[in-house]
């Protein structure tokens, strides 16, 4: 029987087939399929579970007492699928991650211009609780992800008294998380007893007319907001609500507008991981926010929210394991916002 194709034709056919298989695999590796997500999370968990670098925060005494071995990973896609691994029931205080969500509330309420005018949206280039930064800019050019800007942002939350503001915060946070959250009382009490520096920050801002409610009460509401207890799933749901343009992917409730999210994510990019925000974005390509309780969230816009909890922190104040895991997941699942497929 005569050959259907010449050797040369066969080579061309094989080459085209190989390229097609390669291309399919490349795009497959970047698809958020159930199998890919589960595999990536399992790999990350195994790869990093024995990392022993870092140390719990201890400037808030109660945080030093938290079990350093807690290691929980959660990812929620914008269509509401939930993936969890590790210590998923263990809760820690949300700490600075809360700053993102009060910022979202205030932008949603007062509009994006107001937060620029009244707080600022630039990285201060100083540590998160810097008093020098306030002095340098006379209370201006803060941002809602560092303490001065965050306390000012809390002072802007809707409500004419302490209780109204606090209730609005709890309602919004419950909405972001899609569940009823609670305050970790020991952490709240411990921080309230030792937050003289934050009180000083609030009073200094007040002197510069950059506090918009009583400084003592604003600092207390801020301290309580930082003590809200969350597990990895709660945090990833909150992150996924941002990834989904402000609509909780499971309850389907709209918590903030898509326009608000558009303004929240850039602040996370520039100031979400303290002084290491640049390194974080360089490695993950994702807006993120860390807290000294040991959590980090990352938002992959239009795709998913990720959260990892592991209390030991590095020198910059960011959870060591959480950074490793999220960087790994970003690479494995093709989440980097800046990765571009060139048009040929
Ligand atoms: N409540 C903490 C503080 O104000 C939050 C710090 C953080 O997580 O970065 O110091």
PDB file of N, CA and C in Angstrom, residues 35-47 73-75 83-86 325 328-329 333:
ATOM      1  N   UNK A  35      -9.109  20.550  39.659  1.00  0.00           N
ATOM      2  CA  UNK A  35      -7.922  19.690  39.810  1.00  0.00           C
ATOM      3  C   UNK A  35      -6.659  20.534  39.976  1.00  0.00           C
ATOM      4  N   UNK A  36      -6.542  21.578  39.167  1.00  0.00           N
ATOM      5  CA  UNK A  36      -5.338  22.425  39.253  1.00  0.00           C
ATOM      6  C   UNK A  36      -5.236  23.122  40.599  1.00  0.00           C
ATOM      7  N   UNK A  37      -6.373  23.634  41.069  1.00  0.00           N
ATOM      8  CA  UNK A  37      -6.346  24.371  42.345  1.00  0.00           C
ATOM      9  C   UNK A  37      -6.004  23.414  43.480  1.00  0.00           C
ATOM     10  N   UNK A  38      -6.676  22.261  43.500  1.00  0.00           N
ATOM     11  CA  UNK A  38      -6.409  21.299  44.589  1.00  0.00           C
ATOM     12  C   UNK A  38      -4.956  20.857  44.585  1.00  0.00           C
ATOM     13  N   UNK A  39      -4.447  20.564  43.380  1.00  0.00           N
ATOM     14  CA  UNK A  39      -3.048  20.109  43.297  1.00  0.00           C
ATOM     15  C   UNK A  39      -2.112  21.207  43.793  1.00  0.00           C
ATOM     16  N   UNK A  40      -2.337  22.433  43.353  1.00  0.00           N
ATOM     17  CA  UNK A  40      -1.432  23.530  43.727  1.00  0.00           C
ATOM     18  C   UNK A  40      -1.464  23.771  45.242  1.00  0.00           C
ATOM     19  N   UNK A  41      -2.665  23.723  45.819  1.00  0.00           N
ATOM     20  CA  UNK A  41      -2.762  23.964  47.266  1.00  0.00           C
ATOM     21  C   UNK A  41      -2.079  22.829  48.041  1.00  0.00           C
ATOM     22  N   UNK A  42      -2.321  21.583  47.612  1.00  0.00           N
ATOM     23  CA  UNK A  42      -1.675  20.443  48.299  1.00  0.00           C
ATOM     24  C   UNK A  42      -0.160  20.537  48.208  1.00  0.00           C
ATOM     25  N   UNK A  43       0.325  20.869  47.010  1.00  0.00           N
ATOM     26  CA  UNK A  43       1.781  20.987  46.834  1.00  0.00           C
ATOM     27  C   UNK A  43       2.340  22.075  47.746  1.00  0.00           C
ATOM     28  N   UNK A  44       1.669  23.221  47.751  1.00  0.00           N
ATOM     29  CA  UNK A  44       2.157  24.347  48.565  1.00  0.00           C
ATOM     30  C   UNK A  44       2.180  23.941  50.043  1.00  0.00           C
ATOM     31  N   UNK A  45       1.131  23.275  50.466  1.00  0.00           N
ATOM     32  CA  UNK A  45       1.045  22.882  51.876  1.00  0.00           C
ATOM     33  C   UNK A  45       2.223  21.974  52.249  1.00  0.00           C
ATOM     34  N   UNK A  46       2.438  20.953  51.411  1.00  0.00           N
ATOM     35  CA  UNK A  46       3.527  19.993  51.702  1.00  0.00           C
ATOM     36  C   UNK A  46       4.887  20.676  51.644  1.00  0.00           C
ATOM     37  N   UNK A  47       5.063  21.526  50.647  1.00  0.00           N
ATOM     38  CA  UNK A  47       6.352  22.183  50.427  1.00  0.00           C
ATOM     39  C   UNK A  47       6.744  23.099  51.590  1.00  0.00           C
ATOM     40  N   UNK A  73      -4.747  27.265  54.743  1.00  0.00           N
ATOM     41  CA  UNK A  73      -4.769  27.866  53.398  1.00  0.00           C
ATOM     42  C   UNK A  73      -6.206  27.795  52.884  1.00  0.00           C
ATOM     43  N   UNK A  74      -6.702  28.870  52.289  1.00  0.00           N
ATOM     44  CA  UNK A  74      -8.027  28.811  51.641  1.00  0.00           C
ATOM     45  C   UNK A  74      -8.015  29.651  50.379  1.00  0.00           C
ATOM     46  N   UNK A  75      -8.765  29.174  49.405  1.00  0.00           N
ATOM     47  CA  UNK A  75      -8.908  29.898  48.134  1.00  0.00           C
ATOM     48  C   UNK A  75     -10.381  29.825  47.754  1.00  0.00           C
ATOM     49  N   UNK A  83     -11.900  26.176  48.481  1.00  0.00           N
ATOM     50  CA  UNK A  83     -10.847  25.165  48.660  1.00  0.00           C
ATOM     51  C   UNK A  83     -10.124  25.462  49.962  1.00  0.00           C
ATOM     52  N   UNK A  84      -9.914  24.415  50.775  1.00  0.00           N
ATOM     53  CA  UNK A  84      -9.272  24.641  52.071  1.00  0.00           C
ATOM     54  C   UNK A  84      -8.265  23.534  52.352  1.00  0.00           C
ATOM     55  N   UNK A  85      -7.260  23.885  53.124  1.00  0.00           N
ATOM     56  CA  UNK A  85      -6.236  22.898  53.476  1.00  0.00           C
ATOM     57  C   UNK A  85      -5.609  23.292  54.814  1.00  0.00           C
ATOM     58  N   UNK A  86      -5.342  22.315  55.636  1.00  0.00           N
ATOM     59  CA  UNK A  86      -4.629  22.580  56.893  1.00  0.00           C
ATOM     60  C   UNK A  86      -5.561  22.964  58.018  1.00  0.00           C
ATOM     61  N   UNK A 325       3.540  30.522  50.332  1.00  0.00           N
ATOM     62  CA  UNK A 325       2.410  29.797  49.734  1.00  0.00           C
ATOM     63  C   UNK A 325       1.762  30.629  48.622  1.00  0.00           C
ATOM     64  N   UNK A 328       3.787  30.796  45.539  1.00  0.00           N
ATOM     65  CA  UNK A 328       3.732  29.508  44.838  1.00  0.00           C
ATOM     66  C   UNK A 328       2.411  29.380  44.057  1.00  0.00           C
ATOM     67  N   UNK A 329       1.304  29.698  44.728  1.00  0.00           N
ATOM     68  CA  UNK A 329      -0.010  29.567  44.074  1.00  0.00           C
ATOM     69  C   UNK A 329      -0.132  30.535  42.906  1.00  0.00           C
ATOM     70  N   UNK A 333      -0.810  28.787  39.365  1.00  0.00           N
ATOM     71  CA  UNK A 333      -2.152  28.953  38.809  1.00  0.00           C
ATOM     72  C   UNK A 333      -2.223  30.125  37.827  1.00  0.00           C
TER      73      UNK A 333
END
